[in-house]
mmCIF file of C-alpha atoms and ligand atoms in Angstrom:
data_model
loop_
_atom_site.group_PDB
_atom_site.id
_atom_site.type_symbol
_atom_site.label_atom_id
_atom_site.label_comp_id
_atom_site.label_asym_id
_atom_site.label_seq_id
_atom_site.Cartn_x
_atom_site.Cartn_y
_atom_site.Cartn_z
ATOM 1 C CA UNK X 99 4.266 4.146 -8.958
ATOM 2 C CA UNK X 100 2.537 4.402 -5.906
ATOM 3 C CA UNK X 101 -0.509 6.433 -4.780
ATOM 4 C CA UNK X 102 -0.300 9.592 -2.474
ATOM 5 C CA UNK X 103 -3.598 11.226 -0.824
ATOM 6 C CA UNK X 104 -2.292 14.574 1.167
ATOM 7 C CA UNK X 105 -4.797 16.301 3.934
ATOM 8 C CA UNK X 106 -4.530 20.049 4.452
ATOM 9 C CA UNK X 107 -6.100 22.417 7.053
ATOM 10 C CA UNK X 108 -5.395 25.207 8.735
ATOM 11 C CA UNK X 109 -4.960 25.308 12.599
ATOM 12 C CA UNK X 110 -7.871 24.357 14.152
ATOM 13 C CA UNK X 111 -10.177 22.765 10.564
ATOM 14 C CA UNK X 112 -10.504 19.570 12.290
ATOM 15 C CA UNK X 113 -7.592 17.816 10.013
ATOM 16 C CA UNK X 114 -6.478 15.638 12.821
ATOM 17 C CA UNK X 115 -9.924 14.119 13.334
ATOM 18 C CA UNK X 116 -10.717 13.653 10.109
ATOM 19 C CA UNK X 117 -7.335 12.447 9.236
ATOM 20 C CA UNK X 118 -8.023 10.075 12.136
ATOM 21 C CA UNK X 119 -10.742 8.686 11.013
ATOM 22 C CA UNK X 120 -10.156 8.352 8.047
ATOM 23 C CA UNK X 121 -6.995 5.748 8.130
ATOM 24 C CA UNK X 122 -8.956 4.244 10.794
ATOM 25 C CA UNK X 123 -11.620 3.221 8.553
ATOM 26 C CA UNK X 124 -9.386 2.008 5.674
ATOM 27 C CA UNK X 125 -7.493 0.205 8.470
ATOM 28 C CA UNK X 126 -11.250 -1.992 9.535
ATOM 29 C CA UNK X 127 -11.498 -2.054 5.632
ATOM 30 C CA UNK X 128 -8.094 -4.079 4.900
ATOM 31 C CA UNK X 129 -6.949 -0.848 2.895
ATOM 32 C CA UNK X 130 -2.939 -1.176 3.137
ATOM 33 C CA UNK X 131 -1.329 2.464 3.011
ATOM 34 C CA UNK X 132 1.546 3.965 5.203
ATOM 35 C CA UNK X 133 1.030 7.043 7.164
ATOM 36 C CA UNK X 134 3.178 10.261 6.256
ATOM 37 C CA UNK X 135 3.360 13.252 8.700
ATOM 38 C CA UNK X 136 5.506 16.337 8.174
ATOM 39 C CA UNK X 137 7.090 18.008 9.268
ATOM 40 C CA UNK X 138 9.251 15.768 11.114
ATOM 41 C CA UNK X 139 10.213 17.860 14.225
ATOM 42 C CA UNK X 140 12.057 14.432 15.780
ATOM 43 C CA UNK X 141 14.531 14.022 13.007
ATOM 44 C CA UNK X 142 17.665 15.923 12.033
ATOM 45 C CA UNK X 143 16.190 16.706 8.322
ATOM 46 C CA UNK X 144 14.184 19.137 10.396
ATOM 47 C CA UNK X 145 17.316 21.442 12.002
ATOM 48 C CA UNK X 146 17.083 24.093 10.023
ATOM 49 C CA UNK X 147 12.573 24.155 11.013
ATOM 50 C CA UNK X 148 13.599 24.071 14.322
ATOM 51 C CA UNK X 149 15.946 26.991 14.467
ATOM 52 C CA UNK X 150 13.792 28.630 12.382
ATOM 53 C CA UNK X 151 10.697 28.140 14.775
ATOM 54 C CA UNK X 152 12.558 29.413 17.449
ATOM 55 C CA UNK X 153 14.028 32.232 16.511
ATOM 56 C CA UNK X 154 17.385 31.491 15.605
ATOM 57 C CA UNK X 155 17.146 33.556 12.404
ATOM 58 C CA UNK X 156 15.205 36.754 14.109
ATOM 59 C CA UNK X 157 12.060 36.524 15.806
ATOM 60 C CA UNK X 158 10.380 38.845 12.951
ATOM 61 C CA UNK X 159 8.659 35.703 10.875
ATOM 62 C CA UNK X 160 9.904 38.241 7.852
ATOM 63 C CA UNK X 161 13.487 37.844 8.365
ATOM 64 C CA UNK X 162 13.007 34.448 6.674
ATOM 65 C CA UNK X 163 11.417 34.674 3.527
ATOM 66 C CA UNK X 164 8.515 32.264 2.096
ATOM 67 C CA UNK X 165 11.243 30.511 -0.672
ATOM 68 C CA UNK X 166 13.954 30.621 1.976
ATOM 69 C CA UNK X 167 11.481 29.078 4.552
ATOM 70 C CA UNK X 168 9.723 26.859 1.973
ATOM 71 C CA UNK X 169 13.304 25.193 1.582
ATOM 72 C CA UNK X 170 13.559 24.274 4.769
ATOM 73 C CA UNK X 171 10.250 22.293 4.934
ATOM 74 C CA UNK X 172 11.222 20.744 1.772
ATOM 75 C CA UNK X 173 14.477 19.349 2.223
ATOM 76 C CA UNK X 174 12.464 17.440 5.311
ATOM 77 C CA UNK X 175 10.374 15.825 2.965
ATOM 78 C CA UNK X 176 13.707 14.843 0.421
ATOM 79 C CA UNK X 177 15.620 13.227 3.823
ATOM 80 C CA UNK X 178 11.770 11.353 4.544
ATOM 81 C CA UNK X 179 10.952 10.455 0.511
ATOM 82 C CA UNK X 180 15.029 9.055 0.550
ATOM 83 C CA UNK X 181 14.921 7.279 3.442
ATOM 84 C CA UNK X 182 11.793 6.016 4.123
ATOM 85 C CA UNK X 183 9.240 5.726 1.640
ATOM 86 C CA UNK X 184 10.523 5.745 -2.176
ATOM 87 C CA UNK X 185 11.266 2.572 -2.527
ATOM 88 C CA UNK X 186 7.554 1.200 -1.330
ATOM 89 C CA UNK X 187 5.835 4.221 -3.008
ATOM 90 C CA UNK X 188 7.807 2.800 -6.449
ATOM 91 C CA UNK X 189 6.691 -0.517 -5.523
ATOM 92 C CA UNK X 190 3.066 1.122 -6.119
ATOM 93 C CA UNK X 191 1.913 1.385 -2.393
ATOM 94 C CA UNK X 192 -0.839 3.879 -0.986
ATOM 95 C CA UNK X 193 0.402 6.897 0.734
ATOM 96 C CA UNK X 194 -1.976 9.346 3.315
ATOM 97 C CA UNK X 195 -0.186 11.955 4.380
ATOM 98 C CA UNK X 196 -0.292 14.479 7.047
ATOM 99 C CA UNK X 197 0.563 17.752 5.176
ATOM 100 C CA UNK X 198 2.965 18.189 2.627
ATOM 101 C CA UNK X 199 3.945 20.705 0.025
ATOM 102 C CA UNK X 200 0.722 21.765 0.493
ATOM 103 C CA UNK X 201 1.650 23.537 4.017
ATOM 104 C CA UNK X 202 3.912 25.494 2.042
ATOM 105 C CA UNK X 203 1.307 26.996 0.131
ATOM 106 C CA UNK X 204 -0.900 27.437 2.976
ATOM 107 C CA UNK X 205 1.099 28.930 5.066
ATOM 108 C CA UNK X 206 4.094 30.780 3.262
ATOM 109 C CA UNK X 207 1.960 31.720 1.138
ATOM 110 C CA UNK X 208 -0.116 33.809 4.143
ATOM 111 C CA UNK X 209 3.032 35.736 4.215
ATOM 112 C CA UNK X 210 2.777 37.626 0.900
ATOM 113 C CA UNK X 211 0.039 39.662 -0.729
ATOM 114 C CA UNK X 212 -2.355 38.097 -2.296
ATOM 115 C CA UNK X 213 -1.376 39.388 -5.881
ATOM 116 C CA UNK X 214 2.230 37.733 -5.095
ATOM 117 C CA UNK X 215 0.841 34.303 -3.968
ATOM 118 C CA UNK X 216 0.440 32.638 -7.793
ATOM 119 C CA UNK X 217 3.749 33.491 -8.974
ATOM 120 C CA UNK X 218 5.037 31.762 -5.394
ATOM 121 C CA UNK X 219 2.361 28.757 -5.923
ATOM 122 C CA UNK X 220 4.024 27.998 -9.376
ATOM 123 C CA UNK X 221 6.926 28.214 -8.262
ATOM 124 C CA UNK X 222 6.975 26.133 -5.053
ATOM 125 C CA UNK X 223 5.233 23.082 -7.385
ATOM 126 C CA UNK X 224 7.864 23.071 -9.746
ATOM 127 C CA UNK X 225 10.482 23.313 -6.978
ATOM 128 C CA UNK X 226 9.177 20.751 -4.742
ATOM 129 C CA UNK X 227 8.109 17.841 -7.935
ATOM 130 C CA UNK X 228 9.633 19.189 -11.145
ATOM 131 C CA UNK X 229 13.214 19.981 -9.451
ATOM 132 C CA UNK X 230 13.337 18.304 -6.306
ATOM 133 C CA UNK X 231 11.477 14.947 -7.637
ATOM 134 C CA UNK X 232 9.099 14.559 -5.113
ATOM 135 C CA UNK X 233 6.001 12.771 -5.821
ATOM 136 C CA UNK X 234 3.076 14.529 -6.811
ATOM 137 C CA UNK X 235 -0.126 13.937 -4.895
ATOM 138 C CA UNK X 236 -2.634 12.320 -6.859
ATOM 139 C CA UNK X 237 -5.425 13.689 -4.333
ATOM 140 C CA UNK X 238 -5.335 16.576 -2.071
ATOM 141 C CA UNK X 239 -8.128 17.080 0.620
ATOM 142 C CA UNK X 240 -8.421 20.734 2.290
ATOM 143 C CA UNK X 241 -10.929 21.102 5.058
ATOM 144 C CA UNK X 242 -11.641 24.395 5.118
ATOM 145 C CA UNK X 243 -13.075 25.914 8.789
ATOM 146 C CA UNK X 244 -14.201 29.560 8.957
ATOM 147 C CA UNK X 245 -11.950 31.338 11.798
ATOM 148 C CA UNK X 246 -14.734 31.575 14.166
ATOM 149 C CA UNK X 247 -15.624 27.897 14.662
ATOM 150 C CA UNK X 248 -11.812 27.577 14.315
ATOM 151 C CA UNK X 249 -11.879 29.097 17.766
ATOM 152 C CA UNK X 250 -14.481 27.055 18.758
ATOM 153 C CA UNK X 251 -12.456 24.362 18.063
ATOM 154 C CA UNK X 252 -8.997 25.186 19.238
ATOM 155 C CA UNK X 253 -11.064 25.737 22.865
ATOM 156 C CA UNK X 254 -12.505 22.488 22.797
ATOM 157 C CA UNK X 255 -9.108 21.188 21.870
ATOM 158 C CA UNK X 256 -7.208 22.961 25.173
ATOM 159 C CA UNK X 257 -9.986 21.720 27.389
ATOM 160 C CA UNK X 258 -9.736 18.503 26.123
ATOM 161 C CA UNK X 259 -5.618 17.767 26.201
ATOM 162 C CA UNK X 260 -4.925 20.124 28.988
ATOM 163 C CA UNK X 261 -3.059 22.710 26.524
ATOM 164 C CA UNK X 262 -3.065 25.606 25.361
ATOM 165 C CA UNK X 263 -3.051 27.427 21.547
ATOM 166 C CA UNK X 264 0.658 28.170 20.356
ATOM 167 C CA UNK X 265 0.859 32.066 19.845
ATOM 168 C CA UNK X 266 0.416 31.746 16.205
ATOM 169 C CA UNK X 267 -2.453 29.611 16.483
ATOM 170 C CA UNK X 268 -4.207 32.391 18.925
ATOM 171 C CA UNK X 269 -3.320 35.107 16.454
ATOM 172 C CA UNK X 270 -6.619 35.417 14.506
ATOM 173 C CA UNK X 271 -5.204 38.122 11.516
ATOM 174 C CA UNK X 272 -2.567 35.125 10.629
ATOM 175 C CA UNK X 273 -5.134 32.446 11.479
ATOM 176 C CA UNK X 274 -6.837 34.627 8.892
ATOM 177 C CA UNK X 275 -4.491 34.935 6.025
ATOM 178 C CA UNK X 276 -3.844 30.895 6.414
ATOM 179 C CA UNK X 277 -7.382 30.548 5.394
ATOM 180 C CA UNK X 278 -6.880 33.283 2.579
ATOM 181 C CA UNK X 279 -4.036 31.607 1.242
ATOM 182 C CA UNK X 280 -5.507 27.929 1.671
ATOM 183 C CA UNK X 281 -8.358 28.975 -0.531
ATOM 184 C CA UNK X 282 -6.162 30.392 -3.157
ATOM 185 C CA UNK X 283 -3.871 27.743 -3.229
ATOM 186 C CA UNK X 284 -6.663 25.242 -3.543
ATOM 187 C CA UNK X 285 -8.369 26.726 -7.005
ATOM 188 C CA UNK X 286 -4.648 27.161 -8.363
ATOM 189 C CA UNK X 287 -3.939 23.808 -7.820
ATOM 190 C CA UNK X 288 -7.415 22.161 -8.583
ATOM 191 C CA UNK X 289 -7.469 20.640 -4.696
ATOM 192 C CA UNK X 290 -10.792 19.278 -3.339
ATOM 193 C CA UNK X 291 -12.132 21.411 -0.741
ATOM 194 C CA UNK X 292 -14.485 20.160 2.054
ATOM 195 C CA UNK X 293 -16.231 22.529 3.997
ATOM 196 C CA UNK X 294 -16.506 21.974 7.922
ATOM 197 C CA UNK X 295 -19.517 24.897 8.196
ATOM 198 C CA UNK X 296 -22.772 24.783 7.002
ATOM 199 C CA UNK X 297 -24.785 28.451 7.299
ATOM 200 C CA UNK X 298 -22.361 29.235 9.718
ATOM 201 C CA UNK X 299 -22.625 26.243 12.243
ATOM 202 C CA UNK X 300 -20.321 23.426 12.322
ATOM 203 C CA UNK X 301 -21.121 20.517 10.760
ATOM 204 C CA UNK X 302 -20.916 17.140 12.589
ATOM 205 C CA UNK X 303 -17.512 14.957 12.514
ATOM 206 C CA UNK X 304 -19.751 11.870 10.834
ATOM 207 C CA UNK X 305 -20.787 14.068 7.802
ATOM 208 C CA UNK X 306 -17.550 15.796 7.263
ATOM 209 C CA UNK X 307 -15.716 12.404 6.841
ATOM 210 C CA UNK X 308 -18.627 10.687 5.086
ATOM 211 C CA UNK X 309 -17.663 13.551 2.392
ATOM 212 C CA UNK X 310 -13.902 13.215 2.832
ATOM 213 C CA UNK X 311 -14.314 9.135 2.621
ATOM 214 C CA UNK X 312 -16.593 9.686 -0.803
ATOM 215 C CA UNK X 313 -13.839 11.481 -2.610
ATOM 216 C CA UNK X 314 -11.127 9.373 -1.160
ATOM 217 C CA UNK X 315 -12.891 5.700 -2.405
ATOM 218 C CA UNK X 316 -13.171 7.557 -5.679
ATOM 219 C CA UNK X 317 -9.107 8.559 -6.082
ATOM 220 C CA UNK X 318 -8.356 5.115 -4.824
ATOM 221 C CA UNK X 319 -10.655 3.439 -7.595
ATOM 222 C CA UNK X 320 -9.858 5.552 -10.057
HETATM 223 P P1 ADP O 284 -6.733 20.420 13.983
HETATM 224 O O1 ADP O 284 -5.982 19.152 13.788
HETATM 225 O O2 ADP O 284 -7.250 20.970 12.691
HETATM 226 O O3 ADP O 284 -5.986 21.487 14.740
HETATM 227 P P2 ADP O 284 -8.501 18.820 15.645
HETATM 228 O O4 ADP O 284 -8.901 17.747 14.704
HETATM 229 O O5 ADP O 284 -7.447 18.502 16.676
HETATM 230 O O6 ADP O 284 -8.070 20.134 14.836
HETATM 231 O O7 ADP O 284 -9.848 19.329 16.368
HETATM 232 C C1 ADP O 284 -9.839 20.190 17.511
HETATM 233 C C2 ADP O 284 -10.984 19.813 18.479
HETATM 234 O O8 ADP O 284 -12.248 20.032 17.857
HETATM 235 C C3 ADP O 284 -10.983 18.356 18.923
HETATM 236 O O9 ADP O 284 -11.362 18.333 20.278
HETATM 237 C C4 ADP O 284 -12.057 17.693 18.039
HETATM 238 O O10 ADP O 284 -12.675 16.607 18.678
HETATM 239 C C5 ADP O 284 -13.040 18.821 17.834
HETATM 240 N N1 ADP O 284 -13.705 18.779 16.518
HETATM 241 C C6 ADP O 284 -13.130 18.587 15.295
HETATM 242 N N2 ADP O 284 -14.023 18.681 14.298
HETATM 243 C C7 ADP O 284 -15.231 18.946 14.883
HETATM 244 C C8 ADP O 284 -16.579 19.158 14.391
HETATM 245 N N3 ADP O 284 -16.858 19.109 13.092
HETATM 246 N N4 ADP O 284 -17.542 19.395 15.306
HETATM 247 C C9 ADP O 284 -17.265 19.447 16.623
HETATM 248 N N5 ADP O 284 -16.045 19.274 17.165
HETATM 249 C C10 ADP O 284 -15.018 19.023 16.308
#
């Protein structure tokens, strides 16, 4: 079987840049690997996301609830794991994903109180691996940003592409509860956390992925 390393972050950690870099400098290395993004908003798998997204089942983000949502996400990744990648990850090739189950965690689990989330955490694993037969990751990476830099952040991003925040992205309570749940989810599931503050201030994009590159060599030679 193949290897698969998953990155996680909430809106605004700095997941794309370091997720960036990262296959970037496996890539100079001669590391091979295939990239993995979900969800997949260009493919059918992804209908029911869509309408979901945009309202189609009430625009009160509780009319769906986090197992009925968390279905949705994961039947993506069953049409993807079919059709795209299971026969090289059996063939023992490296995986890097762009989220994964793990977004289910993160952010269904935001919806629930916090006393609720473990029960759903268990759950959702044995769903998406033990039932479903998706592969497990054998490394997942969260960067974790405290909300305020995370606004920092999302600033710098709008100035830079010319956009602006999505409405749940500006909505600092949910932004909030992401973060929460992230934090949860990672001790339940053992994930490795990297930190993108130090005493409050960002730290730099070098040392961030020196520290995300560290714990990567060490899944991939272990
Ligand atoms: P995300 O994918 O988590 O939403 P991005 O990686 O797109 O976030 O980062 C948003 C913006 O913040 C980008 O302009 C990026 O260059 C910048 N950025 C990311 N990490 C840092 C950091 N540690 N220090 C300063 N700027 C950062």
């Amino acid at each position: 079987m193949g290897k698969l390393i998953v990155f996680e972050g909430t809106d605004g950690s700095g997941k794309s840049t370091q997720f960036s870099l990262l296959t970037k400098r496996l890539e100079e290395e001669g590391v091979g690997f295939r990239r993995l993004r979900f969800p997949r908003y260009a493919e059918e798998s992804s209908a029911l996301i869509r309408m979901y997204l945009g309202g189609a089942f009430g625009s009160d983000p509780e009319s769906v609830n986090a197992y009925m949502a968390s279905s949705f996400y994961a039947v993506d990744r069953c049409a993807s794991y079919l059709q795209d990648w299971k026969a090289d990850y059996e063939k023992g090739c490296l995986f890097l994903a762009d989220r994964y189950t793990t977004s289910n965690a993160v952010h269904q689990g935001s919806k629930m109180e916090p006393r609720e989330r473990e029960a759903y955490y268990g759950w959702l694993y044995d769903y998406e691996y033990g039932k479903l037969g998706l592969p497990k990751p054998d490394l997942v990476i969260l960067l974790d940003m405290p909300i305020e830099l995370t606004r920092q952040l999302m600033r710098k991003r709008e100035a830079d592409t010319n956009t602006k925040a999505d409405i749940h992205e500006q909505d600092l309570s949910y932004l909030e509860q992401c973060r929460a749940s992230a934090k949860t989810a990672a001790a339940f599931y053992g994930w490795q956390v990297v930190s993108g503050a130090k005493d409050g201030a960002l730290r730099s994009i070098e040392e961030i992925h020196e520290e995300v590159y560290a714990i990567v060599k060490k899944c991939l030679e272990g």
